[in-house]
Tab-separated table of C-alpha atoms in Angstrom:
chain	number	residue	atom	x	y	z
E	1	UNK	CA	2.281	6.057	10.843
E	2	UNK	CA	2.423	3.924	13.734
E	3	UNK	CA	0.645	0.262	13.046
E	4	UNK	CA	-1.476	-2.207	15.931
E	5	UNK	CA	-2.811	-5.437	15.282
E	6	UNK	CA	-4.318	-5.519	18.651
E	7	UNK	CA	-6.062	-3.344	21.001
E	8	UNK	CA	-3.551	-4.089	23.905
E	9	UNK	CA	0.059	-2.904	24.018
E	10	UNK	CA	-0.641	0.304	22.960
E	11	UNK	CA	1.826	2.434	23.626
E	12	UNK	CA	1.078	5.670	26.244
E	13	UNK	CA	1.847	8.407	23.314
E	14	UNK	CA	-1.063	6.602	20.870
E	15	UNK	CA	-3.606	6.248	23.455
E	16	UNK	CA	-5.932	9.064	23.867
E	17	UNK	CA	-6.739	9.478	19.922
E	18	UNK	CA	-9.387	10.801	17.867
E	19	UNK	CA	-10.172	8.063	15.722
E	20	UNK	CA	-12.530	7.192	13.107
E	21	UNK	CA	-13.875	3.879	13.208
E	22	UNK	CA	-14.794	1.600	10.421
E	23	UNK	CA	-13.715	-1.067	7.892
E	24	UNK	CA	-12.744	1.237	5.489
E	25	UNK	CA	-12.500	-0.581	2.228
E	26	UNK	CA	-11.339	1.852	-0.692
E	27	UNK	CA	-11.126	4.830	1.928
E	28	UNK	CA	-13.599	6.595	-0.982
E	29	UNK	CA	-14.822	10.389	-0.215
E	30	UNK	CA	-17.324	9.042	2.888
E	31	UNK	CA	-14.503	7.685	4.451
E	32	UNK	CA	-12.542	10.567	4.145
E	33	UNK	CA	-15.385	12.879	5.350
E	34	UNK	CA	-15.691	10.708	8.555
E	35	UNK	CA	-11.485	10.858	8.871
E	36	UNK	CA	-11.731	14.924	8.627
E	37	UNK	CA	-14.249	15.168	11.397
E	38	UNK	CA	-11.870	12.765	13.237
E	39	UNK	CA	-8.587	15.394	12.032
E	40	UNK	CA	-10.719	18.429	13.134
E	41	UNK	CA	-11.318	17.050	16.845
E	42	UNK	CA	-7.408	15.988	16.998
E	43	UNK	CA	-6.381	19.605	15.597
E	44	UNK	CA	-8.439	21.026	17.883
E	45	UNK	CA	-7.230	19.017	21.547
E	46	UNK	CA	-3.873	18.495	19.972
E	47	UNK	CA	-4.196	14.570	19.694
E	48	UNK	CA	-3.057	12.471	17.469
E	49	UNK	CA	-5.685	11.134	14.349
E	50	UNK	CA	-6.211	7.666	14.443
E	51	UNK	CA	-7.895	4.755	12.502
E	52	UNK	CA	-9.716	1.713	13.918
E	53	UNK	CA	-10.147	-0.933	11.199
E	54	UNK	CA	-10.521	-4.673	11.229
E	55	UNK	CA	-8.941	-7.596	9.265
E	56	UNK	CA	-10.220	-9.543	8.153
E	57	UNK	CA	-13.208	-7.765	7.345
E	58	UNK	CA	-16.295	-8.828	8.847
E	59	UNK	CA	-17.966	-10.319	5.701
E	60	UNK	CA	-14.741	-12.790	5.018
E	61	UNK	CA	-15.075	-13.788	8.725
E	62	UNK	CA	-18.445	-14.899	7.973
E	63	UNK	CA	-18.277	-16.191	4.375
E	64	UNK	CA	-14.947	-16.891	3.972
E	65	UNK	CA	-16.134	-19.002	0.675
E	66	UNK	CA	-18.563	-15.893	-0.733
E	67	UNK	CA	-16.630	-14.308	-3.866
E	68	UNK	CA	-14.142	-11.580	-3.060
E	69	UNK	CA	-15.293	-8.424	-2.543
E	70	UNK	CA	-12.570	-6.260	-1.165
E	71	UNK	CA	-11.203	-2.750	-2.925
E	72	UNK	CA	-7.991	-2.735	-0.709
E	73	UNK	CA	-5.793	-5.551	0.895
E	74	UNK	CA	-4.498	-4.418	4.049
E	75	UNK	CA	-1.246	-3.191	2.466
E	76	UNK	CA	-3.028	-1.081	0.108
E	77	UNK	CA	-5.391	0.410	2.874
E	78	UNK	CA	-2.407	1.277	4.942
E	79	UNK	CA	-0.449	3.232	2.233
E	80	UNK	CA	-3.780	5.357	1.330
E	81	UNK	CA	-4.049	6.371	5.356
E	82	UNK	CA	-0.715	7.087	5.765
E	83	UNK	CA	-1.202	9.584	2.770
E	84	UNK	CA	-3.948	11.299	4.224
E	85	UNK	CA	-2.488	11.876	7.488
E	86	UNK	CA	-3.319	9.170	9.829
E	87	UNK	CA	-1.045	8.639	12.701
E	88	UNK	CA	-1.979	5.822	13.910
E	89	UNK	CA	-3.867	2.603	12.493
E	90	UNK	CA	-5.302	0.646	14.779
E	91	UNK	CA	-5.818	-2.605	12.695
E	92	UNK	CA	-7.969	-5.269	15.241
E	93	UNK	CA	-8.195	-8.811	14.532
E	94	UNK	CA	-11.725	-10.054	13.483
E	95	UNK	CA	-12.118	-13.026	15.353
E	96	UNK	CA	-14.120	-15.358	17.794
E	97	UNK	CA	-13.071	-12.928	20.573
E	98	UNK	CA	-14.339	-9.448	18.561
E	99	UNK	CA	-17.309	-12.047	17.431
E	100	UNK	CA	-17.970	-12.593	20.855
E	101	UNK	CA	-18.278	-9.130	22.577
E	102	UNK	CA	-21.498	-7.267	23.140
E	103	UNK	CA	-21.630	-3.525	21.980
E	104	UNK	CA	-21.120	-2.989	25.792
E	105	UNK	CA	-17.806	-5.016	26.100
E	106	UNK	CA	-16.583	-3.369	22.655
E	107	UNK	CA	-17.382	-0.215	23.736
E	108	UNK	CA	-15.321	-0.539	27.174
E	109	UNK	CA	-12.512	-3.219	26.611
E	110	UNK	CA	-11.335	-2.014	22.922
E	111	UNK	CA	-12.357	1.605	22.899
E	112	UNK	CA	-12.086	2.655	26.620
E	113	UNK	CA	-9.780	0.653	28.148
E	114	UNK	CA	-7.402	-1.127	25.292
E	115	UNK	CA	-7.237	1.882	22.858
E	116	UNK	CA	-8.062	4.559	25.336
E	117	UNK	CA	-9.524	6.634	22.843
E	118	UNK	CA	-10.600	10.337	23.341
E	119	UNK	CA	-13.246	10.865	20.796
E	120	UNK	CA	-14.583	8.434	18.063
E	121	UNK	CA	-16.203	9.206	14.560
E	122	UNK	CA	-18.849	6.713	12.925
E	123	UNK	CA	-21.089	6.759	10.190
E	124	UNK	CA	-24.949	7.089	11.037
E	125	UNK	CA	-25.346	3.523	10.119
E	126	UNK	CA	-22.422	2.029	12.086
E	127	UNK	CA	-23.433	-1.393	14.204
E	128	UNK	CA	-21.133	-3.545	15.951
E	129	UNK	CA	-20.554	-5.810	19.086
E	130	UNK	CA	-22.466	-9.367	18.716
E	131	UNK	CA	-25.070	-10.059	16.269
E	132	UNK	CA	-24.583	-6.255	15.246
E	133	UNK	CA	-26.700	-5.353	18.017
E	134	UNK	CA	-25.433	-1.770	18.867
E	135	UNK	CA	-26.275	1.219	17.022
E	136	UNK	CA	-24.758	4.397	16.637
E	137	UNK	CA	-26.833	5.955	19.008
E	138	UNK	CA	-25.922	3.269	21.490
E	139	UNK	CA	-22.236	4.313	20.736
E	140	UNK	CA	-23.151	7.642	21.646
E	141	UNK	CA	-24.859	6.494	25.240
E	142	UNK	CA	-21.776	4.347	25.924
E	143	UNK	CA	-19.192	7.073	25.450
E	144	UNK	CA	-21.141	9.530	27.438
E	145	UNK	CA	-20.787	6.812	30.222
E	146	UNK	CA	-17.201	5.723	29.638
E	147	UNK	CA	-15.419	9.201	29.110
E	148	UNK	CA	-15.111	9.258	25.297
E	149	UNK	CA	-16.691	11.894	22.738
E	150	UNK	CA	-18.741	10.273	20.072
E	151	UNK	CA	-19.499	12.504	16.362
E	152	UNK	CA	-22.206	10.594	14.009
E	153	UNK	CA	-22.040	11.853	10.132
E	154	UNK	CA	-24.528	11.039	7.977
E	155	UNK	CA	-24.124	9.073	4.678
E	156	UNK	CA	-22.131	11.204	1.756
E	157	UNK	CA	-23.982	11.345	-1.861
E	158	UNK	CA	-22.486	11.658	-5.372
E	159	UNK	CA	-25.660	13.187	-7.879
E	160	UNK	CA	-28.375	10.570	-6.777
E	161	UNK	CA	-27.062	8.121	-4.510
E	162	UNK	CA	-25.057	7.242	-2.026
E	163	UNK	CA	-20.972	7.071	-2.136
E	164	UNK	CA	-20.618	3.373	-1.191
E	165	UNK	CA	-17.823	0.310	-1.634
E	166	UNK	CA	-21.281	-1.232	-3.022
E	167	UNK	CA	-21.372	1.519	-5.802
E	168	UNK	CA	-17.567	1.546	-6.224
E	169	UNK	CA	-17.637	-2.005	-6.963
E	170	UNK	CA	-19.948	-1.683	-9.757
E	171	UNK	CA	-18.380	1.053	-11.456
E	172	UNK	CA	-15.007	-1.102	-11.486
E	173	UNK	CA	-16.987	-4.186	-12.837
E	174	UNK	CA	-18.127	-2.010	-15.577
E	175	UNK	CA	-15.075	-1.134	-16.787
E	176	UNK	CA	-15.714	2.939	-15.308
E	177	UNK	CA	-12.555	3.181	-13.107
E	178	UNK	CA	-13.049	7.100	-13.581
E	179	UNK	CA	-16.589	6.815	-12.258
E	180	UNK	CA	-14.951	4.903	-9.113
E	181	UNK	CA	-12.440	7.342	-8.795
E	182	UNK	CA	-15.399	10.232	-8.393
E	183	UNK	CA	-16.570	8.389	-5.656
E	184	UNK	CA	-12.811	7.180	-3.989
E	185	UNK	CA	-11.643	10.557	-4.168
E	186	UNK	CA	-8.255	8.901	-5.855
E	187	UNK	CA	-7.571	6.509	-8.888
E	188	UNK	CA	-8.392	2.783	-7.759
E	189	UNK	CA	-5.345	0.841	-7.137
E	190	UNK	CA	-3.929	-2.458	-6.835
E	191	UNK	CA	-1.280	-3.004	-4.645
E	192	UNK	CA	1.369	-5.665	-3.533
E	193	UNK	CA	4.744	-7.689	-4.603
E	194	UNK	CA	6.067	-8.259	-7.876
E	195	UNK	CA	5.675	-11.882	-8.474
E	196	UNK	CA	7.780	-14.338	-10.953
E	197	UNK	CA	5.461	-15.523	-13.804
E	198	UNK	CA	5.408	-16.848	-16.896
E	199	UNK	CA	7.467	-14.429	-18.363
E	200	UNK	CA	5.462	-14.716	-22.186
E	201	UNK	CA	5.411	-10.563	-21.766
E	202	UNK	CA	9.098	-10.842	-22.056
E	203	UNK	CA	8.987	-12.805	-24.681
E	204	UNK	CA	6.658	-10.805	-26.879
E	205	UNK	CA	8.512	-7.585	-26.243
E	206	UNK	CA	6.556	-6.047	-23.172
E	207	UNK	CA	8.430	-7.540	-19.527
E	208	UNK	CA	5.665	-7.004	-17.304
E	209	UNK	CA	5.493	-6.655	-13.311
E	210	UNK	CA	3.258	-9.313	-12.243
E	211	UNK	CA	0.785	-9.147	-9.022
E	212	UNK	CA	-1.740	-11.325	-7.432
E	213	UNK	CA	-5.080	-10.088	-7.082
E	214	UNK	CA	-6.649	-13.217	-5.438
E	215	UNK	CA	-9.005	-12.223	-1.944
E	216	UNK	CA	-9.974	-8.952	-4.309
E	217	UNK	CA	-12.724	-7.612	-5.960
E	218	UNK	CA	-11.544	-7.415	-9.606
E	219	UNK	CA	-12.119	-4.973	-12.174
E	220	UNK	CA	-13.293	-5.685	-15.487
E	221	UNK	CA	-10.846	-7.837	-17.463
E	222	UNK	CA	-9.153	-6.318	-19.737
E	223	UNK	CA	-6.464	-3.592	-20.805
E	224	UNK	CA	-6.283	-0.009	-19.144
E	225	UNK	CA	-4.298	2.786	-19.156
E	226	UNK	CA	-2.483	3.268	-15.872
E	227	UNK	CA	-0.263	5.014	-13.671
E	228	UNK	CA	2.347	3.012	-11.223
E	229	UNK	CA	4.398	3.991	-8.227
E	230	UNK	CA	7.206	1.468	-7.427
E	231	UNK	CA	7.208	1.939	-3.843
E	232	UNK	CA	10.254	0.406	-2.752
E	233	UNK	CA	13.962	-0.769	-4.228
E	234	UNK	CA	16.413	1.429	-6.240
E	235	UNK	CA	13.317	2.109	-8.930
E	236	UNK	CA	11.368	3.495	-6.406
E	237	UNK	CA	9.192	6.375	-8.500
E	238	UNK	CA	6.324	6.836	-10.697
E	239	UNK	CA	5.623	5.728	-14.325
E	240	UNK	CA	3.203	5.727	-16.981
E	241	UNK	CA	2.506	2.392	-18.463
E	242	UNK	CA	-0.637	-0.310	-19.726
E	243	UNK	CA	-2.004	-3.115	-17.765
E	244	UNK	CA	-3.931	-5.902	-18.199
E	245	UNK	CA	-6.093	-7.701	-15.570
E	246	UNK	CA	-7.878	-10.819	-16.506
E	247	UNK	CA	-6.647	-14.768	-17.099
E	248	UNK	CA	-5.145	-14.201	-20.229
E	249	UNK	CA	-7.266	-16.373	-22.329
E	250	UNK	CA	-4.225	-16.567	-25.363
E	251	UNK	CA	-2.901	-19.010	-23.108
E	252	UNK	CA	-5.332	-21.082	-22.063
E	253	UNK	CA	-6.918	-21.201	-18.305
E	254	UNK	CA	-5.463	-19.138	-15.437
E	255	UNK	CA	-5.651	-17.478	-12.490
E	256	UNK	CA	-6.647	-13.937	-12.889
E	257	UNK	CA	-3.924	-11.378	-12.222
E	258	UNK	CA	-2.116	-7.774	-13.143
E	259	UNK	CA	0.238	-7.423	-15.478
E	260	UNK	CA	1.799	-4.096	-15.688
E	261	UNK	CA	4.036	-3.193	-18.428
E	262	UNK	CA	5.725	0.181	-17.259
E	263	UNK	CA	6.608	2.586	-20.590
E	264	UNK	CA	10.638	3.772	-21.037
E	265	UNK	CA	11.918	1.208	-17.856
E	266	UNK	CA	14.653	-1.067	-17.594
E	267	UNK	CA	15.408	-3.108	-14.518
E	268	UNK	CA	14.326	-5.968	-11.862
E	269	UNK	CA	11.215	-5.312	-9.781
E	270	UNK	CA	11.215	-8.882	-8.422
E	271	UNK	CA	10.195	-9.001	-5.349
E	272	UNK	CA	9.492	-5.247	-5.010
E	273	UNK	CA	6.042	-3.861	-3.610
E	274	UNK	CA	4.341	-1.417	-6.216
E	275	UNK	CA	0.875	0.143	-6.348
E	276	UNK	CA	-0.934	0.602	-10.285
E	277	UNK	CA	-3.849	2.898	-10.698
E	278	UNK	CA	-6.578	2.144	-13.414
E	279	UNK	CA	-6.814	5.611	-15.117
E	280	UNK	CA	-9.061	4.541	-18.276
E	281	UNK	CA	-10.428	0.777	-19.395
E	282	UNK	CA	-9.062	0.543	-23.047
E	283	UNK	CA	-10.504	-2.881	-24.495
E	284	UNK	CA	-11.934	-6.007	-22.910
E	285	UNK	CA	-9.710	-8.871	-23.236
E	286	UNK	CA	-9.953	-11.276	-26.323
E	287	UNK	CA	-8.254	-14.560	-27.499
E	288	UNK	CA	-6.667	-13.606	-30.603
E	289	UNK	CA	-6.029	-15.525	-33.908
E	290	UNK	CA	-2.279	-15.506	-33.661
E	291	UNK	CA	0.452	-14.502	-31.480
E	292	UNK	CA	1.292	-11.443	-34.381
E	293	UNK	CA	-1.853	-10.592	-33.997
E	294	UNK	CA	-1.354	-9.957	-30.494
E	295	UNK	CA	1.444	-8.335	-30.152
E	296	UNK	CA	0.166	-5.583	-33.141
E	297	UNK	CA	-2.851	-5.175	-30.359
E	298	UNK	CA	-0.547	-4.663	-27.152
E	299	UNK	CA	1.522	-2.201	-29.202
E	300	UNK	CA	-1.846	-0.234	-30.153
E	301	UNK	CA	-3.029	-0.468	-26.801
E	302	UNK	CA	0.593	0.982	-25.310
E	303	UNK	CA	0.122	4.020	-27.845
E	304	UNK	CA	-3.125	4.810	-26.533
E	305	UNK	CA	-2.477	4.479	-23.500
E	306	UNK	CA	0.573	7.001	-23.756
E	307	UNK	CA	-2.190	9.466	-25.061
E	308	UNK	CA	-4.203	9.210	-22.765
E	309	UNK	CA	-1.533	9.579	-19.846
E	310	UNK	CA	0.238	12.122	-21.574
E	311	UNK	CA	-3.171	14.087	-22.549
């Protein structure tokens, strides 16, 4: 998948694109019914799919202090269009420039002239350009004017209500990463470099790979059952294993993070980028009496989890 983290220097062979447009956080089932529309058009006029997607998203631009909301960092997001086909990801810096243009200048410098797109795909309640003046509909008049096709697809439901990154947000604060995953389309995962910690897993018997999951929206704290692709290295593969997210109150105040421990492995994943998926919340997290006490815990948790994954 080819990446651009502008709208100019795109190369001849990416411009004229079907692309859907959006910010695209989670890429749940109404993202990927706007992308197949997008796929259907490119299949059809042999052109290539594309993305358009902004970072930082919109809200951070604006309340860069509000708390973090995001499913996906970029890195994530990029992996989980790659996998579904996407050849090209147009990733646009959210700044006082895209701030700054009206759904007119949008509509001709970015989509028209910079990405020379072919045909674009929305959502029914897609806005953009300055103060979020432009509609959809508005989209629709402007392509008809500039030379691009324009497809508007209604909002996707699950039972009674809408699939949203709203929705998916709540299910993962609840602890019902299955629930999310109705709605994703794929297990939620967190994504990025191994880090050097503490290293108290070691110490207890369970070496964990540690991640940072500051700028995201976390799950519930606490200890799930997961599955984990090391996506780069000489362990590159997948593996069963237990993780817990949270700030590890045992050890008094921290910032929260991912611990993976990854069942039957030996080796170094410092530095390495891997991706875990939350397949079931086991247990909340809990300060226990004692360190034995502890460790009898993490070993219950690890067999249940192997149940569960092996189930």
């Amino acid at each position: 998948m080819e990446t651009y983290s502008h709208w100019t220097g795109i190369k001849p062979e990416d411009r004229g694109a079907s692309a859907a447009i959006g910010n695209f956080d989670g890429v749940h089932r109404g993202h990927q019914a706007v992308l197949d529309i997008a796929r259907a058009y490119a299949t059809d006029k042999a052109c290539k799919l594309g993305v358009v997607t902004f970072d930082p998203h919109p809200r951070e631009f604006f309340a860069p202090d509000a708390p973090p909301f995001r499913l996906m960092n970029p890195e994530a997001k990029s992996n989980r269009l790659a996998k579904l086909g996407v050849d090209v990801l147009y990733q646009l810096p959210f700044d006082q420039v895209m701030v700054g243009f009206t759904p007119e200048d949008f509509a001709r410098t970015v989509i028209c002239e910079g990405l020379g797109l072919r045909h674009v795909v929305v959502g029914e309640d897609f806005c953009f350009g300055k103060g979020r003046q432009g509609t959809a509909q508005d989209l629709v008049t402007f392509g008809a004017e500039m030379g691009f096709d324009v497809t508007l697809v209604p909002l996707l439901n699950t039972g009674d209500s809408a699939i949203s990154s709203t929705a998916i947000r709540t299910a993962l604060g609840a602890g019902r990463p299955q629930d999310a995953a109705d709605m994703l389309g794929h297990l939620h995962r967190i994504e990025g470099e191994v880090l050097h910690g503490d290293k108290r897993g070691r110490d207890l018997g369970f070496p964990t790979a540690n991640m940072a999951i500051s700028g995201m929206h976390p799950p519930r704290f606490g200890v799930y059952a997961v599955k984990v692709d090391v996506l780069t290295g000489p362990h590159k593969g997948s593996y069963h294993g237990a993780a817990s997210v949270g700030v590890r109150p045992m050890f008094g105040v921290n910032t929260p993070n991912c611990e993976t421990y990854l069942f039957d492995f030996k080796g170094d994943l410092y530095g390495e980028h891997i991706s875990v998926a939350l397949v079931e919340f086991l247990r909340p997290e809990v300060k226990f009496d004692s360190i034995e006490a502890l460790i009898t815990q993490m070993n219950a948790d690890c067999d249940k989890a192997r149940d569960i994954l092996n189930g």
